[in-house]
CSV table of C-alpha atoms and ligand atoms in Angstrom, one decimal:
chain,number,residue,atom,x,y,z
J,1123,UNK,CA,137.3,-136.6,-71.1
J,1124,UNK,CA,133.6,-137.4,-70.5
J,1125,UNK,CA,131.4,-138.7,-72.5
J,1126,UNK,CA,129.0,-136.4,-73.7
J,1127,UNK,CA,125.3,-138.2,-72.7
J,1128,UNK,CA,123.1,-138.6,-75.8
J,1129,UNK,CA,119.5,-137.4,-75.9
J,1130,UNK,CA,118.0,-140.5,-77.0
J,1131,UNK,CA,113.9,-139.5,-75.8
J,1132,UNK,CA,111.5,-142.6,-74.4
J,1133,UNK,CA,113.8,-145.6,-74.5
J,1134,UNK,CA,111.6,-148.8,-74.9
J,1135,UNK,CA,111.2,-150.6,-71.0
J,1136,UNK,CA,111.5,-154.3,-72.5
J,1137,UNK,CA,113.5,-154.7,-76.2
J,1138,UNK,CA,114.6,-158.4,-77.4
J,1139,UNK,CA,116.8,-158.6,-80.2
J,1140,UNK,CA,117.1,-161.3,-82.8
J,1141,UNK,CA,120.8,-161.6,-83.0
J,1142,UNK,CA,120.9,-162.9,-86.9
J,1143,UNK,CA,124.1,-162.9,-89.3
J,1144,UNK,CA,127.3,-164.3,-87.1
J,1145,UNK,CA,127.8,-167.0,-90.1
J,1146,UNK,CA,127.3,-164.6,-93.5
J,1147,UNK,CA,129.9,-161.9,-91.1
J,1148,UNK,CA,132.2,-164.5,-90.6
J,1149,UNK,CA,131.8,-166.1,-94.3
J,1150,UNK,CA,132.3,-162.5,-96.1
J,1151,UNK,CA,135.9,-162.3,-94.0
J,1152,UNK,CA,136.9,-165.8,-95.0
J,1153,UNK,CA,136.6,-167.2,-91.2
J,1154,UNK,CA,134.4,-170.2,-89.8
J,1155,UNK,CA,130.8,-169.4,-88.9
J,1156,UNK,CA,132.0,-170.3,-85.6
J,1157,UNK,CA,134.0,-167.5,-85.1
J,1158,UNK,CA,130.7,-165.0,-85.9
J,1159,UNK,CA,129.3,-166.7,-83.4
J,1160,UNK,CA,131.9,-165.8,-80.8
J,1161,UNK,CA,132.3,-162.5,-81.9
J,1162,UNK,CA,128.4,-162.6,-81.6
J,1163,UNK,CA,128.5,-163.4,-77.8
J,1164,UNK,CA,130.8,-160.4,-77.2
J,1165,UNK,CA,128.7,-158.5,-79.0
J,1166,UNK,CA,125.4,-159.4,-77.2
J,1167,UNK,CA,127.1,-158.7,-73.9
J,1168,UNK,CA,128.2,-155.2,-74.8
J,1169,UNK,CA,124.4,-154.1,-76.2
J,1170,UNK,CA,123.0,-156.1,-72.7
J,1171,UNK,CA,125.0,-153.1,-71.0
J,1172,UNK,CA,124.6,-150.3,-73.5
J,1173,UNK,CA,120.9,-151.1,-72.7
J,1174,UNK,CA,120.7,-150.7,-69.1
J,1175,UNK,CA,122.9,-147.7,-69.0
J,1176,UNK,CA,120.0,-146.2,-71.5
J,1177,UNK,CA,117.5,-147.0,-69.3
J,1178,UNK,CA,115.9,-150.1,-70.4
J,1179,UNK,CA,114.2,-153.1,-68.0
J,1180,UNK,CA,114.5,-155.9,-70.1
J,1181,UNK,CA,116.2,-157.2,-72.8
J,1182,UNK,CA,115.4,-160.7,-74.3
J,1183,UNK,CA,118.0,-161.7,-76.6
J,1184,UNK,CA,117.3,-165.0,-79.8
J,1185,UNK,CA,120.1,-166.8,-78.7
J,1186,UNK,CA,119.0,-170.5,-80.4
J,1187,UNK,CA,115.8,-171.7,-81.8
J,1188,UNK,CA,114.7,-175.5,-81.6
J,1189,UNK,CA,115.2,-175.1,-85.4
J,1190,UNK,CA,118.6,-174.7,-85.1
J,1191,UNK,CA,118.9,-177.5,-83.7
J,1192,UNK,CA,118.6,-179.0,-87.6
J,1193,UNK,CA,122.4,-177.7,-88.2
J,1194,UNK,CA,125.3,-179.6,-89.0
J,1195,UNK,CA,126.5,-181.2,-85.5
J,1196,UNK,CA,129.6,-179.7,-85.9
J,1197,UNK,CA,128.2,-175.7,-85.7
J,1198,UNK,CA,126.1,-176.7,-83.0
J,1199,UNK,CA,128.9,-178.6,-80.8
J,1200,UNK,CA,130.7,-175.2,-81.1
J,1201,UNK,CA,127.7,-173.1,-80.3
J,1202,UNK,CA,127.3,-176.0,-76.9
J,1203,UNK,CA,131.3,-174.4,-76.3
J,1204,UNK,CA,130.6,-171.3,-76.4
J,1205,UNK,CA,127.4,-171.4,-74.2
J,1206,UNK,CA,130.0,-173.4,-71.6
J,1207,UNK,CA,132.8,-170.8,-72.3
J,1208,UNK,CA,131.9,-166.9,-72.9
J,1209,UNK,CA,128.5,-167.2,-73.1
J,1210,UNK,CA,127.3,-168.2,-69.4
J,1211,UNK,CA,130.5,-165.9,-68.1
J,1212,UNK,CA,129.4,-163.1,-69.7
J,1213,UNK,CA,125.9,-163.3,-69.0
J,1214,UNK,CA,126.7,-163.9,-65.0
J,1215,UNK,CA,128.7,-160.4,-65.2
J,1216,UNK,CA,125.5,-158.8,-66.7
J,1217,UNK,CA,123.2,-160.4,-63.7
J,1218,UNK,CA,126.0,-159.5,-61.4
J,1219,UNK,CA,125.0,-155.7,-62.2
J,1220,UNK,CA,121.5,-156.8,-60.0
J,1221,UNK,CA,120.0,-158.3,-63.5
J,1222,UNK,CA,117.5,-161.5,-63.3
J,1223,UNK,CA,118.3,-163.9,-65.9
J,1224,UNK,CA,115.5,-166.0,-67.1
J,1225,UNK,CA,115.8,-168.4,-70.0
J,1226,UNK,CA,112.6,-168.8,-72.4
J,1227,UNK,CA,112.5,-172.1,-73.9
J,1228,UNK,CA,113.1,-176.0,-73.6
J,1229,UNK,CA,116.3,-176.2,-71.9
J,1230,UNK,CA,115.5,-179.8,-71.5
J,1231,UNK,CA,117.2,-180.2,-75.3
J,1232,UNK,CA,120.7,-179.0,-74.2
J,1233,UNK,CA,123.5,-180.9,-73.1
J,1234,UNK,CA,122.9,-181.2,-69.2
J,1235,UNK,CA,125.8,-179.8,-68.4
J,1236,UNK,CA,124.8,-176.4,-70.1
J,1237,UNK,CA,121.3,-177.3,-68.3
J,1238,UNK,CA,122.8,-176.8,-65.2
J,1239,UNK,CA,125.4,-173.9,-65.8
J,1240,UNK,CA,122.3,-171.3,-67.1
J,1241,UNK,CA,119.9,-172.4,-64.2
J,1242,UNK,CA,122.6,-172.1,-61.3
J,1243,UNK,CA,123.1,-167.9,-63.0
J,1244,UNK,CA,119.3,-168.5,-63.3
J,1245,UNK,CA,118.9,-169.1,-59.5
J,1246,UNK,CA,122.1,-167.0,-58.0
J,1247,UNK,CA,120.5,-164.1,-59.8
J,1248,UNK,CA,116.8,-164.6,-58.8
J,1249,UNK,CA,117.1,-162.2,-55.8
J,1250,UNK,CA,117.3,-158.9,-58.3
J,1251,UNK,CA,114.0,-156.9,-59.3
J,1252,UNK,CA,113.7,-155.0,-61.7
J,1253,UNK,CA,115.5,-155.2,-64.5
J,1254,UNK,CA,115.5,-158.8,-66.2
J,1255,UNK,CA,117.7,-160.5,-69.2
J,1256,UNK,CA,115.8,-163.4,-70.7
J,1257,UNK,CA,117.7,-165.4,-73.1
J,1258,UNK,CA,115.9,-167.6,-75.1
J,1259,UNK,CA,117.7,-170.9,-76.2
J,1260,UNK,CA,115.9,-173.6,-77.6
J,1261,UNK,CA,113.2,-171.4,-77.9
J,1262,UNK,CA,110.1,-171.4,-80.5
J,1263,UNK,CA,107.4,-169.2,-79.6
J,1264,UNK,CA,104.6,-172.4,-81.1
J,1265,UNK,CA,105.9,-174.7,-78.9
J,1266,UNK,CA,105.7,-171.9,-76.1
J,1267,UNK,CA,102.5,-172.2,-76.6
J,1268,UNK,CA,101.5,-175.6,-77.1
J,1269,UNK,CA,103.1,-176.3,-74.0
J,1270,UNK,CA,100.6,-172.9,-72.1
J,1271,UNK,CA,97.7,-174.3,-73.8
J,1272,UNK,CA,98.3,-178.3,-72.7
J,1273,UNK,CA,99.3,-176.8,-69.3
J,1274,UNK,CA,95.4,-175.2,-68.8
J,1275,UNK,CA,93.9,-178.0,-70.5
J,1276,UNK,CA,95.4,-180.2,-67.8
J,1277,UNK,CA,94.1,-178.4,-65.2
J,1278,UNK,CA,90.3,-178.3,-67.2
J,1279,UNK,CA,91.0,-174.6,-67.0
J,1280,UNK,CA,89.7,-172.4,-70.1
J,1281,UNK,CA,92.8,-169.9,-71.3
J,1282,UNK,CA,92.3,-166.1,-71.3
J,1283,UNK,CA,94.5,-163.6,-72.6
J,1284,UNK,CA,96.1,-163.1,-69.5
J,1285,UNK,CA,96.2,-166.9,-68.6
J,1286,UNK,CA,97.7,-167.4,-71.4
J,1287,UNK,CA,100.4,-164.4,-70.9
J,1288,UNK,CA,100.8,-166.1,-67.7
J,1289,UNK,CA,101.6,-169.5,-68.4
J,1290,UNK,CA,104.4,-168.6,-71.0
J,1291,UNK,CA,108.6,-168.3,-70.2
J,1292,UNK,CA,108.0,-164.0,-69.9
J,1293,UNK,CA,105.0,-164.7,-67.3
J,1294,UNK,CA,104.6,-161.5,-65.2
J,1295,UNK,CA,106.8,-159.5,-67.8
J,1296,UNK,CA,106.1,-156.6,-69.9
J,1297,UNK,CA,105.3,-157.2,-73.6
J,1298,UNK,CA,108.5,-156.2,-75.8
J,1299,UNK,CA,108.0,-152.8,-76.8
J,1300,UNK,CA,110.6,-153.0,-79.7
J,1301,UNK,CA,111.4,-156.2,-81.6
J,1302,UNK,CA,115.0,-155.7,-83.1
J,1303,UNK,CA,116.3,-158.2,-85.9
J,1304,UNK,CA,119.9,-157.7,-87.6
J,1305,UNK,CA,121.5,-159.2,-91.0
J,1306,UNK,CA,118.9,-158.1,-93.3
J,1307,UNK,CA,116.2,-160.6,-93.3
J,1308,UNK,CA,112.7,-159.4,-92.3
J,1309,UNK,CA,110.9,-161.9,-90.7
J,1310,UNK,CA,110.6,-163.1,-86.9
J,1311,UNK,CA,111.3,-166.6,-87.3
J,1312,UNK,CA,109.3,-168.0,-84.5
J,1313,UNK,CA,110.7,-165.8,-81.7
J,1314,UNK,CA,107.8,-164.2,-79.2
J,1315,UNK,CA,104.7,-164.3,-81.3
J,1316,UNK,CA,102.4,-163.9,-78.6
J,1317,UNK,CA,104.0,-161.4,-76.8
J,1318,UNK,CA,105.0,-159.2,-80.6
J,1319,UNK,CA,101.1,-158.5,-80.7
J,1320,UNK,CA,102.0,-154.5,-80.7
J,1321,UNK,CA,105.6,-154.5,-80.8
J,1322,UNK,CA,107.2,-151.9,-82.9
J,1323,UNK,CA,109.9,-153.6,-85.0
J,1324,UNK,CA,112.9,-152.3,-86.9
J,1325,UNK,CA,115.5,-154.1,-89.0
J,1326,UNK,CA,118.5,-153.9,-89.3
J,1327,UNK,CA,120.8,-154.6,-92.8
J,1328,UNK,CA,123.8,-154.9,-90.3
J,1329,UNK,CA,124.9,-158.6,-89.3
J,1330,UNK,CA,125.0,-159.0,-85.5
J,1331,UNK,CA,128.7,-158.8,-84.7
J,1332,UNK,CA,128.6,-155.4,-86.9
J,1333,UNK,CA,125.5,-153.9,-85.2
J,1334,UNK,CA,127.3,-151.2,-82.4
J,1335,UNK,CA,126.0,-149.4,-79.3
J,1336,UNK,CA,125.6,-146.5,-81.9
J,1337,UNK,CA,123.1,-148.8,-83.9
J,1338,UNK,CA,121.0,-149.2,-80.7
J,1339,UNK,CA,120.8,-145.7,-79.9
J,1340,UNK,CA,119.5,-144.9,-83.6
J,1341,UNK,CA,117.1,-147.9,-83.1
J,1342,UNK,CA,116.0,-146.0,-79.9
J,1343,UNK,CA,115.6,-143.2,-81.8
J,1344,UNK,CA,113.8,-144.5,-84.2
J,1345,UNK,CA,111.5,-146.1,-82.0
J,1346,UNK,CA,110.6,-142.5,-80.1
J,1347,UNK,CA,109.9,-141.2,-83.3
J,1348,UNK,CA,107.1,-143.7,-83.7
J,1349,UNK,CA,103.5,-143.3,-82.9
J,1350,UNK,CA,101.8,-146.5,-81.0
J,1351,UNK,CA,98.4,-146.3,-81.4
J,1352,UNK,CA,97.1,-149.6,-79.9
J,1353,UNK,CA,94.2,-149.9,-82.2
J,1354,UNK,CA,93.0,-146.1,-82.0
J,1355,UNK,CA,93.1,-143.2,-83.7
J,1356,UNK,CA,95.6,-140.1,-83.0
J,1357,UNK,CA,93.1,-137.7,-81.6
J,1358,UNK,CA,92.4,-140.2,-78.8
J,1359,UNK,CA,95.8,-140.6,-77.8
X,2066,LIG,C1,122.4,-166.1,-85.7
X,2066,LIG,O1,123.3,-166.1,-86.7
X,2066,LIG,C2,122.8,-166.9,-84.5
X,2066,LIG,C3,122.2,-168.2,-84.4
X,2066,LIG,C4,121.1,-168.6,-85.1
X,2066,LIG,C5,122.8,-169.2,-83.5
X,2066,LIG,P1,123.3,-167.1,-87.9
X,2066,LIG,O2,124.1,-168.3,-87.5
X,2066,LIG,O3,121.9,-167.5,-88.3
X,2066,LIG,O4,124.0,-166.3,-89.1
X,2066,LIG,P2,123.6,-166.4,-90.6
X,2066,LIG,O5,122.1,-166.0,-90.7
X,2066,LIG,O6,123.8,-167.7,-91.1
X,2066,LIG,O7,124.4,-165.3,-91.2
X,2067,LIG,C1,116.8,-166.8,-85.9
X,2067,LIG,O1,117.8,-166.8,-86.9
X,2067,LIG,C2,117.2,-167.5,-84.7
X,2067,LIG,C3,118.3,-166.8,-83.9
X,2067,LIG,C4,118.7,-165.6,-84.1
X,2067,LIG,C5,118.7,-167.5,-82.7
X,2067,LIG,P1,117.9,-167.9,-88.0
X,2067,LIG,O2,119.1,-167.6,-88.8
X,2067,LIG,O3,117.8,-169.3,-87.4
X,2067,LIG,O4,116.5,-167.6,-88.8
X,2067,LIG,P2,116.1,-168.1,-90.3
X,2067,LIG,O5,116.3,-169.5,-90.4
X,2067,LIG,O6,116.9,-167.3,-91.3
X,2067,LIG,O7,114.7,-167.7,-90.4
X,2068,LIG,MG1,120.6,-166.7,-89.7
């Protein structure tokens, strides 16, 4: 039977996601964080597609912050697995649907090995336009930029805005247009702060491996039901 198509109005052209809660799901069902995590990945593949087939450009997913990196080795060693196993696998068949990757952040702080796995996907999917995937993984959006600000100040260059814009990991990208966190907290932990200037952003009580392809849709909804005003008033929109 087909699947009747949902009416879902203006679907935001760039949406990142802060994919929070794999270790309270996992802890509430009595399984290792770990596991969340895994079932996390699956989950992040299936809204990557959901996404496209909506309509959307780019989708930038909070995959690992350089705080994160302050975690018990043994969580992070599993996270480094998972990058190696499902992670880059899944990933590649989202690119291989004509999707750039990108990854925002200091890949120099992963294992080389992982270095080299999400640049080669990097590189083998550079020839698509379009419609991008950025992942960011050892990504904080201060140290972003630090490093754009140091960058212009080597070259005795003032910044602008759009400099600036330009010397980040989205250079040449639209802004996000919605800024989507799961498992309850409300906060954006150091993920896009430049580029969230006018994002819309909705949160979610769901953790991550709970939040469905339904639970897009109704963000989606929520976020064409939603008046961007950009600083003026409605009678000039
Ligand atoms: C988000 O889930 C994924 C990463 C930060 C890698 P968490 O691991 O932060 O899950 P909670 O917040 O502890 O539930
Ligand atoms: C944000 O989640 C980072 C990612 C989703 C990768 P955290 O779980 O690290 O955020 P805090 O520590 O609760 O702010
Ligand atoms: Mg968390």
């Amino acid at each position: 039977m087909k699947k009747e198509q949902k009416n879902i109005g203006i679907v935001p052209r760039h949406v990142a996601i802060i994919m929070d809660g794999n270790g309270r799901w996992a802890k509430s069902r009595l399984l290792p964080r770990n596991f969340g995590h895994q079932q996390g990945v699956s989950r992040m593949i299936g809204l990557m597609e959901h996404a496209y087939d909506l309509g959307v450009e780019y989708v930038t997913v909070y995959a690992l912050s350089t705080e994160n990196f302050k975690r018990p080795k043994e969580e992070l060693e599993g996270l480094y697995n998972l990058v190696r196993k499902h992670f880059v696998e899944g990933v590649r068949r989202v690119c291989d649907r004509g999707v750039r990757l990108r990854v925002l952040g200091d890949v120099s702080l992963l294992p080389q090995d992982i270095q080299d796995l999400v640049r080669k996907v990097e590189a083998d999917s550079a020839q698509y336009e379009g419609r991008g995937v950025n992942i960011a993984l050892a990504y904080g959006a201060r140290a972003e930029i630090v490093r754009a600000a140091n960058e212009a100040i080597a070259e005795g260059k003032p910044l602008t805005e759009e400099s600036l814009s330009d010397r980040l990991y989205t250079a040449g990208q639209p802004d996000p247009d919605l800024i989507i966190r799961t498992g309850k907290e409300k906060r954006l932990s150091n993920f896009l702060l430049y580029q969230a200037a006018y994002a819309e952003l909705y949160f979610s009580d769901k953790m991550f491996p709970e939040f469905s392809d339904a639970d897009l849709e109704e963000a989606f909804e929520e976020y064409a039901r939603r008046t961007r005003r950009f600083g003026k008033t409605d009678e000039q929109l």
